[in-house]
Short mmCIF file of C-alpha atoms and ligand atoms in Angstrom, two decimals:
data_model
loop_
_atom_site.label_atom_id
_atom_site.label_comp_id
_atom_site.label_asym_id
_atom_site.label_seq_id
_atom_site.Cartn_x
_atom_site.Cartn_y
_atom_site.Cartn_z
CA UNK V 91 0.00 0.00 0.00
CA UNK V 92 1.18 3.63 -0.83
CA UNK V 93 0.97 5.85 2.17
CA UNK V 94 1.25 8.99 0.05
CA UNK V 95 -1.68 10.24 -1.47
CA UNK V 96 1.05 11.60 -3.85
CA UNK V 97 2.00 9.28 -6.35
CA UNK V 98 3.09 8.90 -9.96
CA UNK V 99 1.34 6.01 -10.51
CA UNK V 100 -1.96 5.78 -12.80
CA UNK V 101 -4.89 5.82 -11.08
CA UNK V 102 -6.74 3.27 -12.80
CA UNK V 103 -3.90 0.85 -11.56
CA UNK V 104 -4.13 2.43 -8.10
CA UNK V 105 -7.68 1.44 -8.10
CA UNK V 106 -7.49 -2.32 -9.07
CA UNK V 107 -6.99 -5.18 -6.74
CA UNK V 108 -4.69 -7.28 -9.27
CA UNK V 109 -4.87 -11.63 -9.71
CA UNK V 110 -5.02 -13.50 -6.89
CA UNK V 111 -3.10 -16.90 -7.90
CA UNK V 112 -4.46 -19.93 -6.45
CA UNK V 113 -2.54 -21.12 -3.20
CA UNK V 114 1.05 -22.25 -3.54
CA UNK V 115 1.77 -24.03 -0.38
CA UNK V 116 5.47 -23.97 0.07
CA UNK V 117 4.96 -26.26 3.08
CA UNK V 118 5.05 -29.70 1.85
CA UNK V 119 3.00 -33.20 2.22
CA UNK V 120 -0.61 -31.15 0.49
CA UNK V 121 -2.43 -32.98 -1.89
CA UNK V 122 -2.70 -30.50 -4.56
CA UNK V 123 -6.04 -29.97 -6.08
CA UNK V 124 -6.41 -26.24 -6.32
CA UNK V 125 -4.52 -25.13 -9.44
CA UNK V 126 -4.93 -27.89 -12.24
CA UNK V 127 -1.41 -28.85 -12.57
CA UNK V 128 -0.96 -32.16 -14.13
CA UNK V 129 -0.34 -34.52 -11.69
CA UNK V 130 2.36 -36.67 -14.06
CA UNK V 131 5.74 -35.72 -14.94
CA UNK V 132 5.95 -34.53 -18.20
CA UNK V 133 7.84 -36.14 -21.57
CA UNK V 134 11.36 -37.48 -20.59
CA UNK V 135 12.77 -35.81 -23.80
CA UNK V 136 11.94 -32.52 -21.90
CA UNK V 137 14.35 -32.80 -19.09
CA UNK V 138 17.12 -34.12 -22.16
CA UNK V 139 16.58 -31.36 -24.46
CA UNK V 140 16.28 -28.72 -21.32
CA UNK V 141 19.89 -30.14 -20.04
CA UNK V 142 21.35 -30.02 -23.39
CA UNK V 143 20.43 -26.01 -24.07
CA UNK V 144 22.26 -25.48 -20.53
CA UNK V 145 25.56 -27.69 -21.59
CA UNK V 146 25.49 -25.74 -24.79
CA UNK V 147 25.36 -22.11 -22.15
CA UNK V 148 22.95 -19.41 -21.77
CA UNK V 149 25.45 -16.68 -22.72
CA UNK V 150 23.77 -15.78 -25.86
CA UNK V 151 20.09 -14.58 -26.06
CA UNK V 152 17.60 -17.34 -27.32
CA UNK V 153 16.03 -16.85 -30.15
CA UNK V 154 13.05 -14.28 -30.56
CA UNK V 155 10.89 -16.23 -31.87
CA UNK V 156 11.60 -19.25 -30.91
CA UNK V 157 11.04 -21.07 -34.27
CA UNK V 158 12.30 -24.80 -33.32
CA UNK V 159 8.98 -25.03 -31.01
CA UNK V 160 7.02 -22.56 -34.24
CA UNK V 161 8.15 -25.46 -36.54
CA UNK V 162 7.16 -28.70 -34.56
CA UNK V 163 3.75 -26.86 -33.60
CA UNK V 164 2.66 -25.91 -36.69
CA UNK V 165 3.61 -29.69 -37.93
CA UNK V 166 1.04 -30.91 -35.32
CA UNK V 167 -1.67 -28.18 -35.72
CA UNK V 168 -1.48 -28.68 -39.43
CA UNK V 169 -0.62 -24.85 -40.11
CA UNK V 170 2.72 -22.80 -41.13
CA UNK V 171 5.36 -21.46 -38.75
CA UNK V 172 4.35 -17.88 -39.48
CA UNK V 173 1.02 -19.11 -37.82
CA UNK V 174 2.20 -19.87 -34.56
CA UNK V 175 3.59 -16.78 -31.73
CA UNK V 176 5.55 -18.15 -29.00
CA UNK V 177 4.90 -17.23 -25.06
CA UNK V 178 5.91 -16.73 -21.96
CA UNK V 179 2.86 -18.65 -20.60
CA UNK V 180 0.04 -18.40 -22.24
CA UNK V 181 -1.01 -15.50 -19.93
CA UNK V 182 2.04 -13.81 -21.63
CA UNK V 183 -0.07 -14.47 -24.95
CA UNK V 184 -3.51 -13.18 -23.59
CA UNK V 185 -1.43 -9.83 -22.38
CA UNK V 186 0.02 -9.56 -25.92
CA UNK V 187 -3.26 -9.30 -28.00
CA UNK V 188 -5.07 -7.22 -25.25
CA UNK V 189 -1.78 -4.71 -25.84
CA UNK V 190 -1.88 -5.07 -29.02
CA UNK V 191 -6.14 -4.91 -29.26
CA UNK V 192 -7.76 -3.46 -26.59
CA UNK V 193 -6.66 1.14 -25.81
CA UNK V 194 -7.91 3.25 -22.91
CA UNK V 195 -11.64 3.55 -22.63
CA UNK V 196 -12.21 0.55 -25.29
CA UNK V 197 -14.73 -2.35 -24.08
CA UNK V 198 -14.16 -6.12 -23.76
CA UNK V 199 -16.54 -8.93 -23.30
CA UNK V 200 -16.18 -12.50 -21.64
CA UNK V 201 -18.47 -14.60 -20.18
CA UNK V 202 -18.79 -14.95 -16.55
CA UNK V 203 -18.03 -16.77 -14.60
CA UNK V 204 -15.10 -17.71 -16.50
CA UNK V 205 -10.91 -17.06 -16.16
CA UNK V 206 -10.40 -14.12 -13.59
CA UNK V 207 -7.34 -12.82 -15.66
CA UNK V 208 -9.20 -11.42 -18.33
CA UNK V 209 -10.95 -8.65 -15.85
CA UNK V 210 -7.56 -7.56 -15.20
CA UNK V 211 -6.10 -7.49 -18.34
CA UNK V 212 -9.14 -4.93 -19.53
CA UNK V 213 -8.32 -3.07 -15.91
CA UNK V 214 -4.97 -2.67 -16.39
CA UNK V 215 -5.49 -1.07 -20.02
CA UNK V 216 -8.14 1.28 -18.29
CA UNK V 217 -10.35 -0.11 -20.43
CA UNK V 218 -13.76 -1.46 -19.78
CA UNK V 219 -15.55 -4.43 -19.38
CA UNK V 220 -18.50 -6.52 -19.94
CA UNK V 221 -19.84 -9.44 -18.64
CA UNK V 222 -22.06 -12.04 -19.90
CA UNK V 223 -23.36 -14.74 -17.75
CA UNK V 224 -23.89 -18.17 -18.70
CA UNK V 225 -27.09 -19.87 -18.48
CA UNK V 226 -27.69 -22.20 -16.09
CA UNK V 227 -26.84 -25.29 -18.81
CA UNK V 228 -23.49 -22.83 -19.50
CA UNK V 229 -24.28 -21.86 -23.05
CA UNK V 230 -24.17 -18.11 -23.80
CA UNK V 231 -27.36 -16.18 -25.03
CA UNK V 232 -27.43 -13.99 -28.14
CA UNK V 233 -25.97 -10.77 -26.03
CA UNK V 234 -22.29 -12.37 -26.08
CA UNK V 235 -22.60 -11.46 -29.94
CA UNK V 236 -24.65 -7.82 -29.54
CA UNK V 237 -22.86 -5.09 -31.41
CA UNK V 238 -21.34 -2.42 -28.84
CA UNK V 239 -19.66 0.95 -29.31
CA UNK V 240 -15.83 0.35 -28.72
CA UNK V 241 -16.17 -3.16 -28.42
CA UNK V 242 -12.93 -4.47 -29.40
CA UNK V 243 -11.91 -8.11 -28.05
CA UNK V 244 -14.05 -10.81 -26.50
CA UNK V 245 -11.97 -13.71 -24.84
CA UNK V 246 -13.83 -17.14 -24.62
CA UNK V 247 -12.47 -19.93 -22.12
CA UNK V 248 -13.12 -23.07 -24.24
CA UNK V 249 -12.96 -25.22 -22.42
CA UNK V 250 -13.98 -22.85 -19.51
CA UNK V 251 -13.10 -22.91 -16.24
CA UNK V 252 -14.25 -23.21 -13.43
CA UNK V 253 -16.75 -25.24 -15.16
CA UNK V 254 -15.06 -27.25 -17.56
CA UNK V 255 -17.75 -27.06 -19.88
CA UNK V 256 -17.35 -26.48 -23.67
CA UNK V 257 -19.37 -24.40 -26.35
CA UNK V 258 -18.77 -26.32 -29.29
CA UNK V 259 -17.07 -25.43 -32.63
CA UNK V 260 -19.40 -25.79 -34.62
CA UNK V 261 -21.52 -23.39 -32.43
CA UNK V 262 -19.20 -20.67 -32.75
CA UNK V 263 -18.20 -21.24 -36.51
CA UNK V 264 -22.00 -20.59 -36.34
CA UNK V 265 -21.25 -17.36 -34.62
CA UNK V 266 -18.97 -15.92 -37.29
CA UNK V 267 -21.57 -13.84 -39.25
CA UNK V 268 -21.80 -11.90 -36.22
CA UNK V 269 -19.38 -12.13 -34.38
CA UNK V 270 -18.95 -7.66 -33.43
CA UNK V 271 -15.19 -7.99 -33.38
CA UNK V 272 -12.03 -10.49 -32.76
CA UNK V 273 -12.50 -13.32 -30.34
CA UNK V 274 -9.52 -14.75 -28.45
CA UNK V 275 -10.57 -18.45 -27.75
CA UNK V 276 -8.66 -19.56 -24.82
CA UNK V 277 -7.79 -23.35 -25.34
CA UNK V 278 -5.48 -23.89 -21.89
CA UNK V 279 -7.72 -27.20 -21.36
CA UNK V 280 -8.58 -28.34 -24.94
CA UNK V 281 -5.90 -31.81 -24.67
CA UNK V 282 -8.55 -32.38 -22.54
CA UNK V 283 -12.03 -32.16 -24.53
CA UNK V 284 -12.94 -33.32 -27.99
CA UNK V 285 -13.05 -30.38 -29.62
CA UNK V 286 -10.90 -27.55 -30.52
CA UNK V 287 -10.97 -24.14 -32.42
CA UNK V 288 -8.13 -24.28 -34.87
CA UNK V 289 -9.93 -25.08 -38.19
CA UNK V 290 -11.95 -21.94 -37.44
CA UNK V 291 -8.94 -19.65 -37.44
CA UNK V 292 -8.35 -20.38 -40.67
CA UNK V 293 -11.56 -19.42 -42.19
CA UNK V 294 -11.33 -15.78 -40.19
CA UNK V 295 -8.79 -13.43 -39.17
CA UNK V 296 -10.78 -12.46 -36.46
CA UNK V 297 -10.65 -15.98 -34.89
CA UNK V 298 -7.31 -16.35 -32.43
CA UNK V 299 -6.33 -19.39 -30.33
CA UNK V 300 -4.49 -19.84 -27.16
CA UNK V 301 -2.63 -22.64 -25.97
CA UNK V 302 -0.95 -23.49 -22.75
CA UNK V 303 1.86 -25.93 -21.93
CA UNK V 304 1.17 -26.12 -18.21
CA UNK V 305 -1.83 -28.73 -17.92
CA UNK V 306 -1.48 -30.99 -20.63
CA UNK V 307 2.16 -31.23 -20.84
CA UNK V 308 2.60 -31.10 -17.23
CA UNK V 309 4.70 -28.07 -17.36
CA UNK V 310 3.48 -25.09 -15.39
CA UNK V 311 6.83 -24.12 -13.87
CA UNK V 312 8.09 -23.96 -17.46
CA UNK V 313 6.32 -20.77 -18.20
CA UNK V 314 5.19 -21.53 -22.06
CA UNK V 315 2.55 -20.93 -24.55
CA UNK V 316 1.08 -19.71 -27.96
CA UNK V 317 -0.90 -18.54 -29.76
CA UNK V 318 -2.58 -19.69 -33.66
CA UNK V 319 -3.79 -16.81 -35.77
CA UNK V 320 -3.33 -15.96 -39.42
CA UNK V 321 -0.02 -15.08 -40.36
CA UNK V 322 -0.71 -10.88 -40.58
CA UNK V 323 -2.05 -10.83 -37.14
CA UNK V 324 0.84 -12.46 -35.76
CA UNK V 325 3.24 -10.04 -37.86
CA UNK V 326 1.71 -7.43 -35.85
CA UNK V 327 1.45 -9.14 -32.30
CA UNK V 328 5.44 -9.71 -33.02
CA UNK V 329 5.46 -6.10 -32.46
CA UNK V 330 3.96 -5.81 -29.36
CA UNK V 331 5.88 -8.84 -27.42
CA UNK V 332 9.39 -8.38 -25.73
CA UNK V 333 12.04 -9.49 -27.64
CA UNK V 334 12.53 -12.20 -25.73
CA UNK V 335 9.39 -13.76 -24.43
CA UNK V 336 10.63 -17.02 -24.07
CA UNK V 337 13.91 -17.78 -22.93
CA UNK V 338 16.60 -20.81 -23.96
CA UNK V 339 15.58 -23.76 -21.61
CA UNK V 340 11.79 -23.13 -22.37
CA UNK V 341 12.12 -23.01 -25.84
CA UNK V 342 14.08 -26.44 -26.02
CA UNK V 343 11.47 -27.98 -22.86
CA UNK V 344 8.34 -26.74 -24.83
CA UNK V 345 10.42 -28.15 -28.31
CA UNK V 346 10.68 -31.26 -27.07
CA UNK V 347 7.13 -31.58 -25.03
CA UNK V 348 5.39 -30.94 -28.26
CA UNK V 349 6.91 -33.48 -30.22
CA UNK V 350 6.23 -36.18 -27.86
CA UNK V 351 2.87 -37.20 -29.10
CA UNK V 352 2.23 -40.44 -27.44
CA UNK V 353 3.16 -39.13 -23.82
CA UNK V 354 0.33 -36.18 -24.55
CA UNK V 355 -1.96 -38.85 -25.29
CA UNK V 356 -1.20 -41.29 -22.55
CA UNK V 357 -1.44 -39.29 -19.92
CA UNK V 358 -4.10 -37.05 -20.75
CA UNK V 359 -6.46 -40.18 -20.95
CA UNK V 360 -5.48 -41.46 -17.88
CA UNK V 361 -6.70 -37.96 -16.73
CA UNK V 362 -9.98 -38.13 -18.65
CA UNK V 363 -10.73 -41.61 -17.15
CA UNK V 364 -9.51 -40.53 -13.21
CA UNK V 365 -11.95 -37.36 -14.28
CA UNK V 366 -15.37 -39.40 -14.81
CA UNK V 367 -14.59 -42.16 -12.06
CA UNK V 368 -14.29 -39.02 -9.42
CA UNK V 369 -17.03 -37.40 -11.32
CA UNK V 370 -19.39 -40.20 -10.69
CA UNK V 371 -18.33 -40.64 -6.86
CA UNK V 372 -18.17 -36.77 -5.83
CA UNK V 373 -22.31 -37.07 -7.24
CA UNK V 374 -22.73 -39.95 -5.06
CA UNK V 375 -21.52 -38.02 -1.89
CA UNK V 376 -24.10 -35.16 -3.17
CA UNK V 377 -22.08 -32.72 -5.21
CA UNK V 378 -23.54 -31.21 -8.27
CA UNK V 379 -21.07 -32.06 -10.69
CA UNK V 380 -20.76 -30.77 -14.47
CA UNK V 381 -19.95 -32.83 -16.59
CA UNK V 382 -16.26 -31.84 -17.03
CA UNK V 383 -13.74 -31.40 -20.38
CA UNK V 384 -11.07 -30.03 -18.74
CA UNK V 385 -8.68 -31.53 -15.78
CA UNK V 386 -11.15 -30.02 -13.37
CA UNK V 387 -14.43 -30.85 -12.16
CA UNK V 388 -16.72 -28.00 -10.73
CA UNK V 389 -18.90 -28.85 -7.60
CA UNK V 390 -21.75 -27.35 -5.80
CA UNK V 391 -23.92 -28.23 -3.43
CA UNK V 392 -28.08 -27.33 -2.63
CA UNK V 393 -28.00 -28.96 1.09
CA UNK V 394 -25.28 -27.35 3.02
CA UNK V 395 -22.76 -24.22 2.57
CA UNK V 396 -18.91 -25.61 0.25
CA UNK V 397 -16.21 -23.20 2.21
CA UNK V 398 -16.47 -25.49 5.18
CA UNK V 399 -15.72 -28.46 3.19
CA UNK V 400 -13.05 -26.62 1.64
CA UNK V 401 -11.92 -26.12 4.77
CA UNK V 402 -11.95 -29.29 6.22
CA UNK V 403 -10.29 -30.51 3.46
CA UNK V 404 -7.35 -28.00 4.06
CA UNK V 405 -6.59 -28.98 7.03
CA UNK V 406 -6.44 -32.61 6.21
CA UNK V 407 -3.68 -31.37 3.98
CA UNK V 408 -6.09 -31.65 0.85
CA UNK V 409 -5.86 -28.59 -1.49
CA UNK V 410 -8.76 -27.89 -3.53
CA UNK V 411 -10.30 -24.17 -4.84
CA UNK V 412 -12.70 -22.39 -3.13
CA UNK V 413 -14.56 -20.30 -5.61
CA UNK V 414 -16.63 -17.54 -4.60
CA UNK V 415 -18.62 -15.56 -7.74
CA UNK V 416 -20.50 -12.27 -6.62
CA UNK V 417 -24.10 -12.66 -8.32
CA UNK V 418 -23.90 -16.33 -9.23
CA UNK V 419 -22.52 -18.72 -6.05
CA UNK V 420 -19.90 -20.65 -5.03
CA UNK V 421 -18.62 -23.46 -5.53
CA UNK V 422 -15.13 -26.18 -5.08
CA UNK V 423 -12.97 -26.87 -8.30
CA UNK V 424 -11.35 -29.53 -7.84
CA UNK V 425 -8.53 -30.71 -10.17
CA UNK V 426 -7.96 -34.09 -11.77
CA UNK V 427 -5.10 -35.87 -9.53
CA UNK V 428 -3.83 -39.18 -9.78
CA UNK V 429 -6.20 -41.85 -8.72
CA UNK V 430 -4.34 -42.49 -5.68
CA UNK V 431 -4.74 -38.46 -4.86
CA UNK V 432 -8.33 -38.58 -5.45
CA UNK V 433 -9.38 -41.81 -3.61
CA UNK V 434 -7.79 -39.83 -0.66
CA UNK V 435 -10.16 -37.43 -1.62
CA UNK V 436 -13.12 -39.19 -1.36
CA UNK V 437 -11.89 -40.66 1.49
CA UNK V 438 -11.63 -37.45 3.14
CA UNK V 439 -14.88 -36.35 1.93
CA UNK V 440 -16.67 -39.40 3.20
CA UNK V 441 -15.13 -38.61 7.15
CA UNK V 442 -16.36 -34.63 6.78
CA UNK V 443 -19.95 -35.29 5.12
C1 LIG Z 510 -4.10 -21.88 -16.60
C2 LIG Z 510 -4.84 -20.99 -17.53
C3 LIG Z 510 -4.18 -20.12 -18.39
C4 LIG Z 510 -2.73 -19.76 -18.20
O1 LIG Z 510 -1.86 -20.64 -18.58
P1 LIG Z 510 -0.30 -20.36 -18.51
O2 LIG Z 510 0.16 -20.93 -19.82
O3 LIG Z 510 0.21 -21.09 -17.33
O4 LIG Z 510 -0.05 -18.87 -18.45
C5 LIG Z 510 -4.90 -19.43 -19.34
N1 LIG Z 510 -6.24 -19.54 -19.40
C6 LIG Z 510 -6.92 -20.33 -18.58
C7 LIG Z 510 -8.40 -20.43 -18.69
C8 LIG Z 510 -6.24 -21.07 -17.61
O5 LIG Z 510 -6.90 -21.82 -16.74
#
């Protein structure tokens, strides 16, 4: 807190709150359910390649734009290089096109309740924002496509979170004809659903598509992402990035997670199958459960209040996310663990309810 009332900084940063990450508990022993981190290591080739950038030194900068990772993402997305800009997280991506996007007194839209970043991201270009809720089934009504004055960017969590749920592509390829301006669809969970986004970036410029490396390929510490656009949007993004977004060992780690197809698939299906078994058995202790595609499931309850059992839970050294959402509830989002994490889970569960 500034004591001063004199300051030089802005006043529209003075007056927001900024992201709250989800707990990072430094103690250790938690079972960690709060932040939907993969719970398996990620491709052995990553560790390899990451050692092999630091025998060859870090003296020189890496490359801007990171093209070894460009070149094996575009061969798996089925699009060229000049497609694909590389990130410092994919949160580094989402600040990029709001930068390069969204000026002071402009509008954004998102659905709510959905990722908590993008609220900032419109605060901290003093811009404003709008909200759309979901229905109660978590499809969007006709006003997430209404014409506005100054609208210029509407970010869609597809798969979203905390819900998991996913508004299908052929539902927004349907939106296209009216779609008011660009829409950044923000794919951090799609390894984990059956659907993705990408096919519809080619048939408009408008359509952009973010991708994370820290669920699916297990590598949150990492720091990488990207982003899929059409190749004259990215020209311009390029100017908006630091020079170097993404450093040497990232590069290589994120290089040689992408290429390692069958790991992806392995272990994100052992996810998807832990996801419906806990699915099933959080219903049967009395959760309302949506029916997840992400490495999350989102849980509510009609009989009795969820911050207790979150709690509870805490202090049996189980970690999930306590979700609070002014004007529509609360809930727990839990993330996918191993199956030996989440029978402890249930195990707890069973003792508190
Ligand atoms: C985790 C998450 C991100 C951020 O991913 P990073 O690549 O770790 O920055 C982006 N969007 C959503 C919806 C997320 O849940």
């Amino acid at each position: 807190m500034l004591k001063s009332e004199y300051t030089f900084i802005r006043p529209h940063i003075l007056r927001m709150a900024g992201y709250t990450p989800g707990e990072q508990p430094q103690e250790s022993g938690f079972i960690k359910l709060n932040t939907n981190e993969n719970p398996y290591p990620p491709s052995p080739g990553v560790t390899e390649a990451i050692m092999d950038a630091l025998r060859r030194g870090l003296q020189k900068y890496p490359d801007p734009l990171a093209t070894t990772f460009r070149i094996e993402a575009a061969r798996v997305l089925g699009v060229e290089p000049d497609w694909i800009l590389a990130g410092n997280g994919s949160d580094d991506i989402l600040t990029i096109v709001t930068r390069a996007f969204v000026g002071e007194g402009d509008l954004v839209r998102f659905a709510y309740p959905s990722y908590l970043l993008y609220r900032i991201l419109a605060q901290l270009q003093n811009a404003k924002w709008e909200e759309i809720f979901f229905r109660d089934d978590w499809t969007l009504g006709d006003e997430f496509l209404a014409p506005q004055n100054r609208l210029r960017l509407i970010y869609l969590a597809n798969p979203n979170s905390p819900s998991g749920t996913v508004i299908p592509s052929g539902t927004i390829r349907q939106w296209l004809d009216r779609l008011p301006c660009p829409i950044l669809i923000d794919e951090a969970y799609v390894d984990f659903a059956q659907d993705d986004c990408v096919a519809l970036v080619k048939q408009d410029e408008r359509v952009m598509v973010s991708r994370s490396l820290s669920k699916s390929y297990s590598l949150a510490g990492l720091r990488f992402g990207f982003l899929i656009a059409q190749p004259q949007i990215i020209h311009e993004l390029r100017k908006v990035k630091d020079s170097y977004n993404c450093d040497t060992l990232a590069i290589a780690g994120a290089t040689a997670a992408i290429k390692d197809r069958m790991w992806l698939k392995e272990t994100t299906e052992r996810i998807i199958c832990t996801r419906e078994r806990m699915t099933a058995q959080l219903r049967a202790l009395g959760f309302d459960v949506v029916r997840s595609q992400a490495n999350f499931v989102w849980c509510t309850r009609r009989d009795r209040p969820v911050r207790p059992i979150y709690e509870q839970l805490k202090a049996k050294k189980v970690l999930v996310r306590y979700m609070d959402y002014p004007g529509w509830g609360d809930g727990l989002r839990i993330s996918v663990g191993t199956d030996w994490e989440i029978d402890r889970l249930i195990e707890e569960l069973e003792e508190i309810l």
